[in-house]
Each structure stands twice: as C-alpha cells, then as structure tokens.
PDB file of N, CA, C and O in Angstrom:
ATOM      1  N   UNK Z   1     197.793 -31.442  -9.386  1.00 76.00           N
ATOM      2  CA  UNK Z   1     197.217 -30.848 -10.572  1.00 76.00           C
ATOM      3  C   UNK Z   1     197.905 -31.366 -11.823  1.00 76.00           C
ATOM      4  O   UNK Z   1     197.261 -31.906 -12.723  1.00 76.00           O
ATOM      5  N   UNK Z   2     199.337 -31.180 -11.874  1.00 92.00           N
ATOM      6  CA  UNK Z   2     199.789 -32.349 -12.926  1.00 92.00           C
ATOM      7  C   UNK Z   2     199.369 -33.491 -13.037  1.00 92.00           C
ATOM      8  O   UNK Z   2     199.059 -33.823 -14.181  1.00 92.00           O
ATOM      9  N   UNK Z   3     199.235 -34.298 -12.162  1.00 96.00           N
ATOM     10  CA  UNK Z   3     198.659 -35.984 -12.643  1.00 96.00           C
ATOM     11  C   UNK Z   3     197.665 -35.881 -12.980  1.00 96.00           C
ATOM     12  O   UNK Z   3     197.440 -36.720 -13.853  1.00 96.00           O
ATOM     13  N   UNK Z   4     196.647 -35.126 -12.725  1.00 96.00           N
ATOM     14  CA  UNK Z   4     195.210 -34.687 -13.260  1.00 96.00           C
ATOM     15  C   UNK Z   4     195.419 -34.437 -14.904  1.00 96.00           C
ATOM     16  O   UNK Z   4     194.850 -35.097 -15.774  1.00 96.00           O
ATOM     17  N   UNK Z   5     196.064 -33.682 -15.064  1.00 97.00           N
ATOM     18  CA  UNK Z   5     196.337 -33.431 -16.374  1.00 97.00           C
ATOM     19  C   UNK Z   5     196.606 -34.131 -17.375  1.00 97.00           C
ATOM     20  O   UNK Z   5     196.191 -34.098 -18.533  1.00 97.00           O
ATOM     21  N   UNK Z   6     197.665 -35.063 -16.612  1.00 97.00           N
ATOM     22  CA  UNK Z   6     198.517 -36.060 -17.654  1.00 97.00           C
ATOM     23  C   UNK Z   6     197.509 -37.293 -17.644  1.00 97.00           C
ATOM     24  O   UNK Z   6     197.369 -37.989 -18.650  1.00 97.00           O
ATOM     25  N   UNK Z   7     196.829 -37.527 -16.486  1.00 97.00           N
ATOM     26  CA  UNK Z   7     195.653 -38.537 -16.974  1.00 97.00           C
ATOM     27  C   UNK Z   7     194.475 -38.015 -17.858  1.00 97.00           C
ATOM     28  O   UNK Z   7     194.105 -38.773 -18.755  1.00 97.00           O
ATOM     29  N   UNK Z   8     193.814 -36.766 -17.711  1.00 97.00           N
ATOM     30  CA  UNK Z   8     193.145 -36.254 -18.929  1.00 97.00           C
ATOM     31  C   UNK Z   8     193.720 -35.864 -20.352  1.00 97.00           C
ATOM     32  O   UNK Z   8     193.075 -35.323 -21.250  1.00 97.00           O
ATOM     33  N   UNK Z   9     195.067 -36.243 -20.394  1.00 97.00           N
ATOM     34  CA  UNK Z   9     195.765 -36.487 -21.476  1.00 97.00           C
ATOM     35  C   UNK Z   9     196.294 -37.457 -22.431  1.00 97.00           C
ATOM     36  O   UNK Z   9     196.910 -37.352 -23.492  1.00 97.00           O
ATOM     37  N   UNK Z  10     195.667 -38.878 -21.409  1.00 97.00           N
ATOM     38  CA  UNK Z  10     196.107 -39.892 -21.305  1.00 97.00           C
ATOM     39  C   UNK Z  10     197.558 -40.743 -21.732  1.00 97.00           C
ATOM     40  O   UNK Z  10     197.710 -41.768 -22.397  1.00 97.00           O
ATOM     41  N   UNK Z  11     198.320 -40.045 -21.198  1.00 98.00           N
ATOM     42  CA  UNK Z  11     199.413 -40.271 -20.378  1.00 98.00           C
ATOM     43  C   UNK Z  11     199.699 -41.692 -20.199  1.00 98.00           C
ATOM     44  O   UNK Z  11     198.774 -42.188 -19.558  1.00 98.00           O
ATOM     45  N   UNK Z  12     200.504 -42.470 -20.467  1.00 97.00           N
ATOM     46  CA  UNK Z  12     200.284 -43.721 -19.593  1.00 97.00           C
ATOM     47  C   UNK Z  12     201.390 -43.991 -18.686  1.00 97.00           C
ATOM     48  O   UNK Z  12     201.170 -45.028 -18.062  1.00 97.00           O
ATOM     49  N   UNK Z  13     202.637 -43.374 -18.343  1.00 98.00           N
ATOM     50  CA  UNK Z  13     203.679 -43.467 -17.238  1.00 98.00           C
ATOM     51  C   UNK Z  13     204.239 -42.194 -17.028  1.00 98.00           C
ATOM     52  O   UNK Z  13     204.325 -41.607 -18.106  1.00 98.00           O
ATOM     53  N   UNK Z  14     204.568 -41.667 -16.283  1.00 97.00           N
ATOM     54  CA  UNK Z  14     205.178 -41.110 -15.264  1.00 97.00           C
ATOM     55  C   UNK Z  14     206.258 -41.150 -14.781  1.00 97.00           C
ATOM     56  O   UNK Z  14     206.204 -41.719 -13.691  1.00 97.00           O
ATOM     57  N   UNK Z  15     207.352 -40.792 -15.071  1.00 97.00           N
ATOM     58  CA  UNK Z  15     208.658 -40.968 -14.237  1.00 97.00           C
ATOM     59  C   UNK Z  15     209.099 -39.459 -13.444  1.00 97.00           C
ATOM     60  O   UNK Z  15     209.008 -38.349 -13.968  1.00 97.00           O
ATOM     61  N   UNK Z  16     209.496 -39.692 -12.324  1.00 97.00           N
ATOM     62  CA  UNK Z  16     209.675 -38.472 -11.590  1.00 97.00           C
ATOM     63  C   UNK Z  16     211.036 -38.999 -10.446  1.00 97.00           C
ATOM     64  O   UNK Z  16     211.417 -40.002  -9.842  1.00 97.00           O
ATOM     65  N   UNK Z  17     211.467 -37.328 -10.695  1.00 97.00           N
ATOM     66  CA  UNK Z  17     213.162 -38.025  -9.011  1.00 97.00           C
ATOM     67  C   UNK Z  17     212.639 -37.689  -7.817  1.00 97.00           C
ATOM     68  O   UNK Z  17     212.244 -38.378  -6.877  1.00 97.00           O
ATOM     69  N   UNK Z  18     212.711 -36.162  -8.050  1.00 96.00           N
ATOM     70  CA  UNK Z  18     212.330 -35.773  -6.641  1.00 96.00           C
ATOM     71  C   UNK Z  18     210.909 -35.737  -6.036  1.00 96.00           C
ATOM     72  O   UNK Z  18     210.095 -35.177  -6.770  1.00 96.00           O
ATOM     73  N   UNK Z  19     210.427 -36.201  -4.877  1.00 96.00           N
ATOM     74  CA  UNK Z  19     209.123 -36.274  -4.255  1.00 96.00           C
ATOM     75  C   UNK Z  19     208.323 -34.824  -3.407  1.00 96.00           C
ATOM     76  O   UNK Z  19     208.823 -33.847  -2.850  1.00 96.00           O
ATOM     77  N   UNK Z  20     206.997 -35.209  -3.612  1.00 94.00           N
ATOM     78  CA  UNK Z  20     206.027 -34.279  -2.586  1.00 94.00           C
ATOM     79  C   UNK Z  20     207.060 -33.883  -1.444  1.00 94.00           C
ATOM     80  O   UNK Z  20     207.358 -32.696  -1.305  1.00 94.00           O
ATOM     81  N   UNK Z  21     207.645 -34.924  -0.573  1.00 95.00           N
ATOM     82  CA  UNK Z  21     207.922 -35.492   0.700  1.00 95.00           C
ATOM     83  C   UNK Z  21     208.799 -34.771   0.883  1.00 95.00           C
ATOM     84  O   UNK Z  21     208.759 -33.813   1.655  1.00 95.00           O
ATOM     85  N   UNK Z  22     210.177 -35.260  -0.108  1.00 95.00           N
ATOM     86  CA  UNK Z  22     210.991 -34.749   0.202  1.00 95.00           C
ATOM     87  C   UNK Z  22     210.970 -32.697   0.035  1.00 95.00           C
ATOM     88  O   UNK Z  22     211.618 -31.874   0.681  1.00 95.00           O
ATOM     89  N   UNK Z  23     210.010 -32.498  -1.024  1.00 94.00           N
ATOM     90  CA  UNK Z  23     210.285 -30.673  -1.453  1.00 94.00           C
ATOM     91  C   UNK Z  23     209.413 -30.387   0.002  1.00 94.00           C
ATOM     92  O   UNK Z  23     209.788 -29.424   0.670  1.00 94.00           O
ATOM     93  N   UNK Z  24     208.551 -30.997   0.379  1.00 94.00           N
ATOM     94  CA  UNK Z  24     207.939 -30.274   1.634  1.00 94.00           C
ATOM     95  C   UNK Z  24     209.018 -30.236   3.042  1.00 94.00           C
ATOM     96  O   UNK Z  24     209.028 -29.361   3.907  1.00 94.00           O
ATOM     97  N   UNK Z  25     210.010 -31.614   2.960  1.00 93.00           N
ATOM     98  CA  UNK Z  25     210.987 -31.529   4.267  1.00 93.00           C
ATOM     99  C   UNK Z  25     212.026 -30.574   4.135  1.00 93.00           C
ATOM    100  O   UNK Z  25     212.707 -30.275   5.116  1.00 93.00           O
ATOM    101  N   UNK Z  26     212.254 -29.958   2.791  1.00 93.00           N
ATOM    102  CA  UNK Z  26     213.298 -28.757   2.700  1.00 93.00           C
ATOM    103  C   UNK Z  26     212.307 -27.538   2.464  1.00 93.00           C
ATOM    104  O   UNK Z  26     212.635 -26.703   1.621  1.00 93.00           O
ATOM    105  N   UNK Z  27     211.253 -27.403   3.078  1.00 91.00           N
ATOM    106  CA  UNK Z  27     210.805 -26.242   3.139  1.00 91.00           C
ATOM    107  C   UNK Z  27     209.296 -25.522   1.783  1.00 91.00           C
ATOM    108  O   UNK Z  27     208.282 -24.827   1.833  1.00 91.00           O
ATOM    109  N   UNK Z  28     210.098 -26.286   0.772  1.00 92.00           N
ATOM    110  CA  UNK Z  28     208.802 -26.584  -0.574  1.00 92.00           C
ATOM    111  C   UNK Z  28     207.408 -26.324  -0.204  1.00 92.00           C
ATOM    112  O   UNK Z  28     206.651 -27.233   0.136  1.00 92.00           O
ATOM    113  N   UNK Z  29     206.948 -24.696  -0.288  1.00 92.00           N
ATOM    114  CA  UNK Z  29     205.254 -25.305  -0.936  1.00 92.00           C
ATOM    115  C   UNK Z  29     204.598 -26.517  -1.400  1.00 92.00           C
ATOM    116  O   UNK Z  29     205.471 -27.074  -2.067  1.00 92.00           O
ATOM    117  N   UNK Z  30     203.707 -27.134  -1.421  1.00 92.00           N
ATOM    118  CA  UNK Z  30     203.605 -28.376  -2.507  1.00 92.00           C
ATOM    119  C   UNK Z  30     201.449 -28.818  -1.897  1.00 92.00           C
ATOM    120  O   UNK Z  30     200.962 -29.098  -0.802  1.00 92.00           O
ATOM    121  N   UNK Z  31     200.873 -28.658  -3.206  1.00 92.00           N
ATOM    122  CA  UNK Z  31     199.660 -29.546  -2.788  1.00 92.00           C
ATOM    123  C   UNK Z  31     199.728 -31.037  -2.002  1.00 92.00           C
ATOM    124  O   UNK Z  31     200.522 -31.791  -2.565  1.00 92.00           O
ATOM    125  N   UNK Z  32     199.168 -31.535  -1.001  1.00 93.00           N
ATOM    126  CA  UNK Z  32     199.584 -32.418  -0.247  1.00 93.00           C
ATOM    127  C   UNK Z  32     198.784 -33.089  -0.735  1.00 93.00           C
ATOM    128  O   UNK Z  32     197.761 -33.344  -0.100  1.00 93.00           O
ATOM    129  N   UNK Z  33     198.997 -33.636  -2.122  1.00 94.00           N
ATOM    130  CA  UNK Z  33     198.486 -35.187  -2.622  1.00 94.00           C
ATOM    131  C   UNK Z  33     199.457 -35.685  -3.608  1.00 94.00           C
ATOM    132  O   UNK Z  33     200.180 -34.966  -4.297  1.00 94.00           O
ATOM    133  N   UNK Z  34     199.412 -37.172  -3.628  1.00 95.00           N
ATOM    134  CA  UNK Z  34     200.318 -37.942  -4.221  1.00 95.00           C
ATOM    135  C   UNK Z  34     199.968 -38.219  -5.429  1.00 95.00           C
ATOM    136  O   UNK Z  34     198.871 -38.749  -5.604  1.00 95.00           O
ATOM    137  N   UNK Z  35     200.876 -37.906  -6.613  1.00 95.00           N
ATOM    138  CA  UNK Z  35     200.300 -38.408  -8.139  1.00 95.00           C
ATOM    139  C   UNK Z  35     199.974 -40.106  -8.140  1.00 95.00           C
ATOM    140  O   UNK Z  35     199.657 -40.703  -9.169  1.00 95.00           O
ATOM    141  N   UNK Z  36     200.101 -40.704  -6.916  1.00 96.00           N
ATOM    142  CA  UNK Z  36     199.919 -42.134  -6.838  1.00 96.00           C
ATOM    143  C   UNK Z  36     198.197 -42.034  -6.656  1.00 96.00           C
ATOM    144  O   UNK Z  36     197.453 -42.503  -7.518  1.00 96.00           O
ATOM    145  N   UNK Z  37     197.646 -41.314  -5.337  1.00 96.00           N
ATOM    146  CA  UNK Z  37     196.884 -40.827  -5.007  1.00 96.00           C
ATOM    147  C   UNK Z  37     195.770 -40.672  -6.717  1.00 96.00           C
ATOM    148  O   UNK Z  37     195.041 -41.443  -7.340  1.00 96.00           O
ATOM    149  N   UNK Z  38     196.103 -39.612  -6.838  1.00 96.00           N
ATOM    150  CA  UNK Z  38     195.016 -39.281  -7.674  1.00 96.00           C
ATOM    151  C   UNK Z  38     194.951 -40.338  -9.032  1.00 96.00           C
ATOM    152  O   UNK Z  38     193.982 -40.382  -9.791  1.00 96.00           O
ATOM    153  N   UNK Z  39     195.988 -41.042  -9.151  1.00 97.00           N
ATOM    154  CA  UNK Z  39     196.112 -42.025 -10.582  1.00 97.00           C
ATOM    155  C   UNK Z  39     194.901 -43.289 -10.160  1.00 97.00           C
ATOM    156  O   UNK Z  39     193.967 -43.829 -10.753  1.00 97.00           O
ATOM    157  N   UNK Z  40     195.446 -43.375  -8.963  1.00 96.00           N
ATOM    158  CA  UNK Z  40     194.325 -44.589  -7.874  1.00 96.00           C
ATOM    159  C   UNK Z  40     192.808 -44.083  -8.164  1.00 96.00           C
ATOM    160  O   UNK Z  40     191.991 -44.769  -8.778  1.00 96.00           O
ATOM    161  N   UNK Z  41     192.601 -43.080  -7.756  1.00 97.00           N
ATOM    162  CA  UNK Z  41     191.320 -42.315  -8.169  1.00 97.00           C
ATOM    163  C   UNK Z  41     190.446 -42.307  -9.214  1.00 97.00           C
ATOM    164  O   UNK Z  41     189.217 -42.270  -9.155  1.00 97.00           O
ATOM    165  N   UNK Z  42     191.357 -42.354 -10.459  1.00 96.00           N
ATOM    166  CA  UNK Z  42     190.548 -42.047 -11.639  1.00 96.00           C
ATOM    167  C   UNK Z  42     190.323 -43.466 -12.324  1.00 96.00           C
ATOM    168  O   UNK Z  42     191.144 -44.160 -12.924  1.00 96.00           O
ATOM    169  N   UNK Z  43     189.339 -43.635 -12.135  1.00 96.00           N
ATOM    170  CA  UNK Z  43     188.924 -45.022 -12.372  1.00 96.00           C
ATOM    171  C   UNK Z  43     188.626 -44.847 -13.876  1.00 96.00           C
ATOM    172  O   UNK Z  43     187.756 -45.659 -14.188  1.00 96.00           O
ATOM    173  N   UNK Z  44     189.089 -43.956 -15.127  1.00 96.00           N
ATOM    174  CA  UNK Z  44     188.751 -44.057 -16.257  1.00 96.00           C
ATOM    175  C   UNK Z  44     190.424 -44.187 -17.152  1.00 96.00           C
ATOM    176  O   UNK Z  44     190.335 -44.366 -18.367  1.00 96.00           O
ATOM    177  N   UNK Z  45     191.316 -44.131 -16.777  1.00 95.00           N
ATOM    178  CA  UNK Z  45     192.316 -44.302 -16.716  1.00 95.00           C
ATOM    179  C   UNK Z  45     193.539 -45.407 -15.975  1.00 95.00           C
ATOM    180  O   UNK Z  45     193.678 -45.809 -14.819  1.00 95.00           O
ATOM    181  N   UNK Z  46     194.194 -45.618 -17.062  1.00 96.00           N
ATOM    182  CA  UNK Z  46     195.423 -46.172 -16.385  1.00 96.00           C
ATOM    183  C   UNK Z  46     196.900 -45.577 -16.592  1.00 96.00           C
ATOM    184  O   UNK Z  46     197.313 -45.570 -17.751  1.00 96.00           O
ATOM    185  N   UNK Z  47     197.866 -44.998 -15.423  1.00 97.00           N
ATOM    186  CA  UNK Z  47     198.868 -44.659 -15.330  1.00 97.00           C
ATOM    187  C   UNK Z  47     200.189 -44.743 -14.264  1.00 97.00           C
ATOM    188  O   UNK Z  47     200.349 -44.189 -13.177  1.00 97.00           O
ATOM    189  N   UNK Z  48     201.318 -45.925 -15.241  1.00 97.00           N
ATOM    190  CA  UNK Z  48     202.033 -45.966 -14.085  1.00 97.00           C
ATOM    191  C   UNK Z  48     202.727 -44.967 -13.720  1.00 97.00           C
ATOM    192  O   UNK Z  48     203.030 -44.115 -14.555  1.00 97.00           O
ATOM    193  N   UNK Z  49     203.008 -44.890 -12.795  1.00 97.00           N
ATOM    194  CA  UNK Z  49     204.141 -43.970 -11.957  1.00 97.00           C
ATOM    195  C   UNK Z  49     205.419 -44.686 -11.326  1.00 97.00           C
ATOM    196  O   UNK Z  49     205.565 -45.625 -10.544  1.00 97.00           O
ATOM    197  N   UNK Z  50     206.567 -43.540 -12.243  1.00 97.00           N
ATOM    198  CA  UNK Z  50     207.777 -44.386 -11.309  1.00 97.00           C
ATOM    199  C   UNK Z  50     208.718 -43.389 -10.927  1.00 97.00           C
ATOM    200  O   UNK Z  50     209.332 -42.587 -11.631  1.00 97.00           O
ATOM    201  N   UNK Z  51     208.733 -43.640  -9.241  1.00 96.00           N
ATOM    202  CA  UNK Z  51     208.888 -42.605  -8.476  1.00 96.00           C
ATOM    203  C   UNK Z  51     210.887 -43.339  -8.272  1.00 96.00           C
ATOM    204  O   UNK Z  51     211.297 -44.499  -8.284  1.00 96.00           O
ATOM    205  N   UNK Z  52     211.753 -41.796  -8.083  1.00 96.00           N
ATOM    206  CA  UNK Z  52     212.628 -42.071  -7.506  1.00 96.00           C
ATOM    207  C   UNK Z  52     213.930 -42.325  -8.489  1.00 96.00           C
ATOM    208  O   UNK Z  52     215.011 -42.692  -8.027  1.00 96.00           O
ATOM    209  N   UNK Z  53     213.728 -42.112  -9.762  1.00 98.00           N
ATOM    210  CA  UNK Z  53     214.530 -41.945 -11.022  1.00 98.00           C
ATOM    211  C   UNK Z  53     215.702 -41.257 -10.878  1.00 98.00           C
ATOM    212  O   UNK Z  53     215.251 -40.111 -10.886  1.00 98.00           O
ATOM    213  N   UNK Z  54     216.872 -41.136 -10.752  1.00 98.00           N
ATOM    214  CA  UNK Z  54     218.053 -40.406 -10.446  1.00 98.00           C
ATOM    215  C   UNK Z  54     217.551 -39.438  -9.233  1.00 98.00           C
ATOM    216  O   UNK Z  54     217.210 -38.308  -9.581  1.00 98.00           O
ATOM    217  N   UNK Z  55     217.461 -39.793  -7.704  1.00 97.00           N
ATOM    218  CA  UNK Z  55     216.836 -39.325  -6.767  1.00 97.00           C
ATOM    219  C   UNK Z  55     217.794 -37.941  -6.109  1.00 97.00           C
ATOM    220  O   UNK Z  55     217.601 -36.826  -5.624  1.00 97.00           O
ATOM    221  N   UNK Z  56     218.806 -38.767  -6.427  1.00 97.00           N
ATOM    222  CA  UNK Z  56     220.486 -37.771  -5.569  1.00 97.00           C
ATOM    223  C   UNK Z  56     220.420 -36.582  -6.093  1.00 97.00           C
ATOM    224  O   UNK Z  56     220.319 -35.477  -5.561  1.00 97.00           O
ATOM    225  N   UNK Z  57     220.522 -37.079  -7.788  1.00 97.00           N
ATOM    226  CA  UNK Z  57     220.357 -35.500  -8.865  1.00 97.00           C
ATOM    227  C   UNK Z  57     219.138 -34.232  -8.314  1.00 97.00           C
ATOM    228  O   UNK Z  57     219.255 -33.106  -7.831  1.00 97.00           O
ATOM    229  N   UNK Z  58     218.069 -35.036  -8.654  1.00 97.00           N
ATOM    230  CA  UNK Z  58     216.433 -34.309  -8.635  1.00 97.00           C
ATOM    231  C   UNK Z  58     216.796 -33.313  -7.588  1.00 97.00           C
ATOM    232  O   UNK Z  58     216.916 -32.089  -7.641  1.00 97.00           O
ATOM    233  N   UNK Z  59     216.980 -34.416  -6.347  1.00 97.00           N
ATOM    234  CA  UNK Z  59     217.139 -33.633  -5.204  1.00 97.00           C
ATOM    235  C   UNK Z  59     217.761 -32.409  -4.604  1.00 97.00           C
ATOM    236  O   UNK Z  59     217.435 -31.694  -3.656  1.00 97.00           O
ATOM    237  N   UNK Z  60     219.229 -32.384  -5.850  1.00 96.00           N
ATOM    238  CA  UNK Z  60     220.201 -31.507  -4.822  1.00 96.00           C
ATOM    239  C   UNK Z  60     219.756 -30.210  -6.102  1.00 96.00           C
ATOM    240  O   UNK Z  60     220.433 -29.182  -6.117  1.00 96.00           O
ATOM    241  N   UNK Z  61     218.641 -30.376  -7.076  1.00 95.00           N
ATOM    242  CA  UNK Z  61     218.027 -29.008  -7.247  1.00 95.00           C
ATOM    243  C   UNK Z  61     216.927 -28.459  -6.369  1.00 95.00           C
ATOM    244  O   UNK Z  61     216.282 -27.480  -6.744  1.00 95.00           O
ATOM    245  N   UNK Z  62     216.721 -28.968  -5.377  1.00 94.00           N
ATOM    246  CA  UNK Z  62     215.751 -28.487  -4.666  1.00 94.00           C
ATOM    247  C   UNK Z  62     216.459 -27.987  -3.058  1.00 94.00           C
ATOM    248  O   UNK Z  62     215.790 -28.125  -2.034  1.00 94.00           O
ATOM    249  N   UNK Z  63     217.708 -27.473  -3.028  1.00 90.00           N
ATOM    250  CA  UNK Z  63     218.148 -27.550  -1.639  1.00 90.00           C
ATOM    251  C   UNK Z  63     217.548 -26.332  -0.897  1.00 90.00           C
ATOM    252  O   UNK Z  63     217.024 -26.527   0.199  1.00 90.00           O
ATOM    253  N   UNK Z  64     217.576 -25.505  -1.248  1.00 80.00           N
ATOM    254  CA  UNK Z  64     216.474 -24.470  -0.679  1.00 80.00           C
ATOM    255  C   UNK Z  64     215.588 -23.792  -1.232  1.00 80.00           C
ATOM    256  O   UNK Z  64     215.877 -23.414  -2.367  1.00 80.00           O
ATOM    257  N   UNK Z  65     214.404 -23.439  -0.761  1.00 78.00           N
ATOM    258  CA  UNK Z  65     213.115 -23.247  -1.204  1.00 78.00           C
ATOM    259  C   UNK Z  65     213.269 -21.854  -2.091  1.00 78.00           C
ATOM    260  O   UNK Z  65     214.338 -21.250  -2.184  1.00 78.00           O
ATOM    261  N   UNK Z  66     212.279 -21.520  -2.603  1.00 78.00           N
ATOM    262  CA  UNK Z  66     212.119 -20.433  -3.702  1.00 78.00           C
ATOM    263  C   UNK Z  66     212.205 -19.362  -2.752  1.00 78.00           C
ATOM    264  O   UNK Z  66     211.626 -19.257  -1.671  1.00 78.00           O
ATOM    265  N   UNK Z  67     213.283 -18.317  -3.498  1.00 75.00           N
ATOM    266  CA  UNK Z  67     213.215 -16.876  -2.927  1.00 75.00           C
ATOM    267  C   UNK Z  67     214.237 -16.562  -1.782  1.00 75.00           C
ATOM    268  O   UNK Z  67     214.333 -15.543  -1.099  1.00 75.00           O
ATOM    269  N   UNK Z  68     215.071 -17.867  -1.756  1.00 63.00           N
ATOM    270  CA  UNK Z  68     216.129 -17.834  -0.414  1.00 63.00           C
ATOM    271  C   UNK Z  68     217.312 -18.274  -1.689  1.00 63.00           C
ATOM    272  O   UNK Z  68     218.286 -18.954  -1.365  1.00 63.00           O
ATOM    273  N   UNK Z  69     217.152 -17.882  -2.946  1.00 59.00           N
ATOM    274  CA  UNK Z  69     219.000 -18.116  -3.992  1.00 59.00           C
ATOM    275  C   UNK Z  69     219.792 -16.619  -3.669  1.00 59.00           C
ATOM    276  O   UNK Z  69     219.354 -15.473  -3.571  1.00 59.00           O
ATOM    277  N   UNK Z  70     220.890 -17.081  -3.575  1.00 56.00           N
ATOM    278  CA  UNK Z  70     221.221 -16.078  -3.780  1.00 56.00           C
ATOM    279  C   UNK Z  70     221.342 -14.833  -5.151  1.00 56.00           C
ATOM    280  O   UNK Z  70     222.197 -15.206  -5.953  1.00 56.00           O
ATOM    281  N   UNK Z  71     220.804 -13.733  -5.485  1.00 57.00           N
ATOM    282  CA  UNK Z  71     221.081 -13.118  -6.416  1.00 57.00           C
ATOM    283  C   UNK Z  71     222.177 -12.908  -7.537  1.00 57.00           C
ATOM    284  O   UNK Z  71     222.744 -11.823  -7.408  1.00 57.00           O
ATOM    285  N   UNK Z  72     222.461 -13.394  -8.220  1.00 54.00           N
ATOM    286  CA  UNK Z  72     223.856 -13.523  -9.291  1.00 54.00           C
ATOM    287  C   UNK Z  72     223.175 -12.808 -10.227  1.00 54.00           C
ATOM    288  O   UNK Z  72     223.700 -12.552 -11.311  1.00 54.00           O
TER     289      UNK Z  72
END
C-alpha cells in the first residue's frame, strides 16, 4: 500500500533497510507483496527502489513482533 502511494505521488526512488522477508521471518504481519512488485506493475510510472540501506540497523528494530515489548 505504500508503494502504491508513493507512485501515485510520483515518487521517483525509494530507499528502504529492513524487508517484507525479513519482518515476516521474525514473526511481522506484513501484506505479501514486494514494493518491487507493484513498481513493475504500474506501467504509468517510474520508481527506483533501493533495498537493503543500513540492513544490520533497520533490522535489530524489528526483533520482536508488536505486542511482545516489554512494558516500561
């Protein structure tokens, strides 16, 4: 639903760390389509995507899924 957006916004790149892939292998909700996916799609638009931008960082905010933090 974001890449949808940012291409009806026209948007022209994309940078992102953490992936679909990885928030779904730690447990992550996530719509199972790729902003690669839908950019491919919209044939009225052009938008690059660049996946994998400080990956280590992105990642170690996602170590467990929503609703399992502990309370502070």
């Amino acid at each position: 639903m974001c890449q949808s957006a940012i291409l009806w916004a026209g948007i022209s790149r994309v940078v992102f760390g953490a992936s679909i892939r990885t928030l779904q292998g730690r447990g992550w909700r996530q719509i199972d389509i790729l902003a690669e996916e839908v950019a491919r799609r919209t044939p009225f638009r052009e938008c690059m995507i660049v996946g994998g931008v400080l990956e280590a960082e992105c990642d170690a905010l996602f170590v467990q899924p929503p609703g399992e933090f502990a309370a502070g």
